[in-house]
Amino acid sequence: MKRIMLSDNELAVLRVLWGASAPLSRPEILARMSKNVWHPNSVHRVLNSLMQKGYVQVEGIARCGQNYGRTYRAAITQSDYMADVALHAIPDIPEEECVLDVMSAMVRRKNITEKTIAMLEEMLAQRREELRQGAHEDTGKK
């Protein structure tokens, strides 16, 4: 699914949700946004916008003071969001070509370390194995 670019406020709320180990209520989200002075209704509007765009889901209901309120979680990981932004930055470029261009640019950056390169190699090896396993499963089903 093609994603929509997010506003600074939407990204701020998503960052809070990405950093949480469990779904959060609106007051919990507000409490974790210490750098910003937000009105509770503003957060509510941003959450509704993120839900409409498919970035946030309602997880359940929790007690919030004397009332109950919804809890929210991110419906997309930060990594997947960053990949979507990169892959859709320039329309009409085939995804495989875009991945190669982005990865090529990233590994040439000055601050990349051997440790990061080793981690990338591990991820690539794991993905290669997954693809091979999938190909074996596909041929076994025929």
C-alpha positions as protocol buffer text, in pm:
chain_id: "A"
residue {
  index: 1
  type: MET
  ca { x: 0 y: 0 z: 0 }
}
residue {
  index: 2
  type: LYS
  ca { x: 136 y: 340 z: -94 }
}
residue {
  index: 3
  type: ARG
  ca { x: 178 y: 553 z: 215 }
}
residue {
  index: 4
  type: ILE
  ca { x: 101 y: 920 z: 258 }
}
residue {
  index: 5
  type: MET
  ca { x: 363 y: 1164 z: 385 }
}
residue {
  index: 6
  type: LEU
  ca { x: 301 y: 1268 z: 742 }
}
residue {
  index: 7
  type: SER
  ca { x: 302 y: 1607 z: 910 }
}
residue {
  index: 8
  type: ASP
  ca { x: 550 y: 1694 z: 1186 }
}
residue {
  index: 9
  type: ASN
  ca { x: 274 y: 1651 z: 1447 }
}
residue {
  index: 10
  type: GLU
  ca { x: 177 y: 1310 z: 1309 }
}
residue {
  index: 11
  type: LEU
  ca { x: 541 y: 1200 z: 1315 }
}
residue {
  index: 12
  type: ALA
  ca { x: 579 y: 1326 z: 1673 }
}
residue {
  index: 13
  type: VAL
  ca { x: 287 y: 1109 z: 1788 }
}
residue {
  index: 14
  type: LEU
  ca { x: 414 y: 811 z: 1589 }
}
residue {
  index: 15
  type: ARG
  ca { x: 760 y: 847 z: 1745 }
}
residue {
  index: 16
  type: VAL
  ca { x: 602 y: 824 z: 2089 }
}
residue {
  index: 17
  type: LEU
  ca { x: 413 y: 510 z: 1988 }
}
residue {
  index: 18
  type: TRP
  ca { x: 724 y: 356 z: 1827 }
}
residue {
  index: 19
  type: GLY
  ca { x: 915 y: 415 z: 2151 }
}
residue {
  index: 20
  type: ALA
  ca { x: 652 y: 250 z: 2369 }
}
residue {
  index: 21
  type: SER
  ca { x: 666 y: -115 z: 2468 }
}
residue {
  index: 22
  type: ALA
  ca { x: 286 y: -133 z: 2501 }
}
residue {
  index: 23
  type: PRO
  ca { x: -18 y: 48 z: 2357 }
}
residue {
  index: 24
  type: LEU
  ca { x: -70 y: 396 z: 2503 }
}
residue {
  index: 25
  type: SER
  ca { x: -375 y: 601 z: 2598 }
}
residue {
  index: 26
  type: ARG
  ca { x: -410 y: 962 z: 2488 }
}
residue {
  index: 27
  type: PRO
  ca { x: -299 y: 1097 z: 2831 }
}
residue {
  index: 28
  type: GLU
  ca { x: 6 y: 867 z: 2821 }
}
residue {
  index: 29
  type: ILE
  ca { x: 94 y: 995 z: 2473 }
}
residue {
  index: 30
  type: LEU
  ca { x: 61 y: 1355 z: 2596 }
}
residue {
  index: 31
  type: ALA
  ca { x: 281 y: 1282 z: 2898 }
}
residue {
  index: 32
  type: ARG
  ca { x: 557 y: 1142 z: 2676 }
}
residue {
  index: 33
  type: MET
  ca { x: 553 y: 1446 z: 2448 }
}
residue {
  index: 34
  type: SER
  ca { x: 736 y: 1669 z: 2696 }
}
residue {
  index: 35
  type: LYS
  ca { x: 894 y: 1896 z: 2434 }
}
residue {
  index: 36
  type: ASN
  ca { x: 557 y: 2000 z: 2298 }
}
residue {
  index: 37
  type: VAL
  ca { x: 273 y: 2170 z: 2478 }
}
residue {
  index: 38
  type: TRP
  ca { x: -25 y: 1997 z: 2324 }
}
residue {
  index: 39
  type: HIS
  ca { x: -391 y: 2041 z: 2388 }
}
residue {
  index: 40
  type: PRO
  ca { x: -561 y: 1701 z: 2442 }
}
residue {
  index: 41
  type: ASN
  ca { x: -800 y: 1769 z: 2152 }
}
residue {
  index: 42
  type: SER
  ca { x: -503 y: 1828 z: 1920 }
}
residue {
  index: 43
  type: VAL
  ca { x: -363 y: 1485 z: 2000 }
}
residue {
  index: 44
  type: HIS
  ca { x: -708 y: 1338 z: 1944 }
}
residue {
  index: 45
  type: ARG
  ca { x: -725 y: 1496 z: 1596 }
}
residue {
  index: 46
  type: VAL
  ca { x: -374 y: 1374 z: 1510 }
}
residue {
  index: 47
  type: LEU
  ca { x: -458 y: 1021 z: 1627 }
}
residue {
  index: 48
  type: ASN
  ca { x: -775 y: 1020 z: 1416 }
}
residue {
  index: 49
  type: SER
  ca { x: -577 y: 1138 z: 1114 }
}
residue {
  index: 50
  type: LEU
  ca { x: -315 y: 867 z: 1168 }
}
residue {
  index: 51
  type: MET
  ca { x: -587 y: 603 z: 1199 }
}
residue {
  index: 52
  type: GLN
  ca { x: -750 y: 720 z: 874 }
}
residue {
  index: 53
  type: LYS
  ca { x: -412 y: 694 z: 699 }
}
residue {
  index: 54
  type: GLY
  ca { x: -353 y: 345 z: 839 }
}
residue {
  index: 55
  type: TYR
  ca { x: -55 y: 430 z: 1061 }
}
residue {
  index: 56
  type: VAL
  ca { x: -222 y: 383 z: 1401 }
}
residue {
  index: 57
  type: GLN
  ca { x: -467 y: 126 z: 1535 }
}
residue {
  index: 58
  type: VAL
  ca { x: -686 y: 117 z: 1842 }
}
residue {
  index: 59
  type: GLU
  ca { x: -558 y: -166 z: 2058 }
}
residue {
  index: 60
  type: GLY
  ca { x: -811 y: -165 z: 2339 }
}
residue {
  index: 61
  type: ILE
  ca { x: -958 y: 27 z: 2631 }
}
residue {
  index: 62
  type: ALA
  ca { x: -778 y: 131 z: 2951 }
}
residue {
  index: 63
  type: ARG
  ca { x: -862 y: 329 z: 3260 }
}
residue {
  index: 64
  type: CYS
  ca { x: -750 y: 691 z: 3229 }
}
residue {
  index: 65
  type: GLY
  ca { x: -804 y: 857 z: 3564 }
}
residue {
  index: 66
  type: GLN
  ca { x: -1174 y: 820 z: 3648 }
}
residue {
  index: 67
  type: ASN
  ca { x: -1272 y: 742 z: 3290 }
}
residue {
  index: 68
  type: TYR
  ca { x: -1187 y: 486 z: 3028 }
}
residue {
  index: 69
  type: GLY
  ca { x: -1019 y: 562 z: 2699 }
}
residue {
  index: 70
  type: ARG
  ca { x: -881 y: 392 z: 2398 }
}
residue {
  index: 71
  type: THR
  ca { x: -523 y: 272 z: 2375 }
}
residue {
  index: 72
  type: TYR
  ca { x: -330 y: 311 z: 2054 }
}
residue {
  index: 73
  type: ARG
  ca { x: -38 y: 138 z: 1886 }
}
residue {
  index: 74
  type: ALA
  ca { x: 155 y: 204 z: 1567 }
}
residue {
  index: 75
  type: ALA
  ca { x: 30 y: -6 z: 1277 }
}
residue {
  index: 76
  type: ILE
  ca { x: 363 y: 28 z: 1094 }
}
residue {
  index: 77
  type: THR
  ca { x: 716 y: 5 z: 1228 }
}
residue {
  index: 78
  type: GLN
  ca { x: 958 y: 294 z: 1211 }
}
residue {
  index: 79
  type: SER
  ca { x: 1176 y: 90 z: 973 }
}
residue {
  index: 80
  type: ASP
  ca { x: 883 y: 21 z: 742 }
}
residue {
  index: 81
  type: TYR
  ca { x: 786 y: 388 z: 747 }
}
residue {
  index: 82
  type: MET
  ca { x: 1140 y: 494 z: 653 }
}
residue {
  index: 83
  type: ALA
  ca { x: 1147 y: 238 z: 373 }
}
residue {
  index: 84
  type: ASP
  ca { x: 811 y: 361 z: 242 }
}
residue {
  index: 85
  type: VAL
  ca { x: 933 y: 720 z: 244 }
}
residue {
  index: 86
  type: ALA
  ca { x: 1246 y: 623 z: 51 }
}
residue {
  index: 87
  type: LEU
  ca { x: 1061 y: 400 z: -194 }
}
residue {
  index: 88
  type: HIS
  ca { x: 794 y: 660 z: -270 }
}
residue {
  index: 89
  type: ALA
  ca { x: 1012 y: 971 z: -268 }
}
residue {
  index: 90
  type: ILE
  ca { x: 1031 y: 969 z: -647 }
}
residue {
  index: 91
  type: PRO
  ca { x: 727 y: 819 z: -816 }
}
residue {
  index: 92
  type: ASP
  ca { x: 743 y: 567 z: -1098 }
}
residue {
  index: 93
  type: ILE
  ca { x: 1083 y: 419 z: -1013 }
}
residue {
  index: 94
  type: PRO
  ca { x: 1068 y: 40 z: -989 }
}
residue {
  index: 95
  type: GLU
  ca { x: 1100 y: -72 z: -626 }
}
residue {
  index: 96
  type: GLU
  ca { x: 1403 y: -293 z: -689 }
}
residue {
  index: 97
  type: GLU
  ca { x: 1591 y: -7 z: -856 }
}
residue {
  index: 98
  type: CYS
  ca { x: 1500 y: 227 z: -572 }
}
residue {
  index: 99
  type: VAL
  ca { x: 1618 y: -22 z: -309 }
}
residue {
  index: 100
  type: LEU
  ca { x: 1952 y: -60 z: -486 }
}
residue {
  index: 101
  type: ASP
  ca { x: 1996 y: 317 z: -517 }
}
residue {
  index: 102
  type: VAL
  ca { x: 1908 y: 386 z: -154 }
}
residue {
  index: 103
  type: MET
  ca { x: 2126 y: 103 z: -18 }
}
residue {
  index: 104
  type: SER
  ca { x: 2416 y: 209 z: -240 }
}
residue {
  index: 105
  type: ALA
  ca { x: 2395 y: 565 z: -112 }
}
residue {
  index: 106
  type: MET
  ca { x: 2363 y: 450 z: 250 }
}
residue {
  index: 107
  type: VAL
  ca { x: 2667 y: 221 z: 251 }
}
residue {
  index: 108
  type: ARG
  ca { x: 2883 y: 497 z: 98 }
}
residue {
  index: 109
  type: ARG
  ca { x: 2808 y: 737 z: 384 }
}
residue {
  index: 110
  type: LYS
  ca { x: 3108 y: 850 z: 589 }
}
residue {
  index: 111
  type: ASN
  ca { x: 2981 y: 734 z: 927 }
}
residue {
  index: 112
  type: ILE
  ca { x: 2899 y: 375 z: 834 }
}
residue {
  index: 113
  type: THR
  ca { x: 3104 y: 131 z: 1039 }
}
residue {
  index: 114
  type: GLU
  ca { x: 3226 y: -222 z: 980 }
}
residue {
  index: 115
  type: LYS
  ca { x: 2978 y: -333 z: 1247 }
}
residue {
  index: 116
  type: THR
  ca { x: 2692 y: -183 z: 1048 }
}
residue {
  index: 117
  type: ILE
  ca { x: 2817 y: -347 z: 730 }
}
residue {
  index: 118
  type: ALA
  ca { x: 2836 y: -683 z: 911 }
}
residue {
  index: 119
  type: MET
  ca { x: 2478 y: -638 z: 1035 }
}
residue {
  index: 120
  type: LEU
  ca { x: 2363 y: -559 z: 680 }
}
residue {
  index: 121
  type: GLU
  ca { x: 2539 y: -870 z: 551 }
}
residue {
  index: 122
  type: GLU
  ca { x: 2361 y: -1079 z: 815 }
}
residue {
  index: 123
  type: MET
  ca { x: 2024 y: -931 z: 717 }
}
residue {
  index: 124
  type: LEU
  ca { x: 2091 y: -998 z: 350 }
}
residue {
  index: 125
  type: ALA
  ca { x: 2201 y: -1355 z: 418 }
}
residue {
  index: 126
  type: GLN
  ca { x: 1887 y: -1415 z: 625 }
}
residue {
  index: 127
  type: ARG
  ca { x: 1664 y: -1269 z: 353 }
}
residue {
  index: 128
  type: ARG
  ca { x: 1841 y: -1475 z: 87 }
}
residue {
  index: 129
  type: GLU
  ca { x: 1774 y: -1790 z: 292 }
}
residue {
  index: 130
  type: GLU
  ca { x: 1406 y: -1693 z: 334 }
}
residue {
  index: 131
  type: LEU
  ca { x: 1375 y: -1649 z: -42 }
}
residue {
  index: 132
  type: ARG
  ca { x: 1540 y: -1985 z: -104 }
}
residue {
  index: 133
  type: GLN
  ca { x: 1312 y: -2156 z: 150 }
}
residue {
  index: 134
  type: GLY
  ca { x: 1010 y: -1993 z: -14 }
}
residue {
  index: 135
  type: ALA
  ca { x: 1123 y: -2114 z: -356 }
}
residue {
  index: 136
  type: HIS
  ca { x: 1163 y: -2469 z: -219 }
}
residue {
  index: 137
  type: GLU
  ca { x: 817 y: -2457 z: -61 }
}
residue {
  index: 138
  type: ASP
  ca { x: 664 y: -2328 z: -384 }
}
residue {
  index: 139
  type: THR
  ca { x: 818 y: -2607 z: -592 }
}
residue {
  index: 140
  type: GLY
  ca { x: 713 y: -2867 z: -334 }
}
residue {
  index: 141
  type: LYS
  ca { x: 346 y: -2760 z: -359 }
}
residue {
  index: 142
  type: LYS
  ca { x: 324 y: -2812 z: -736 }
}
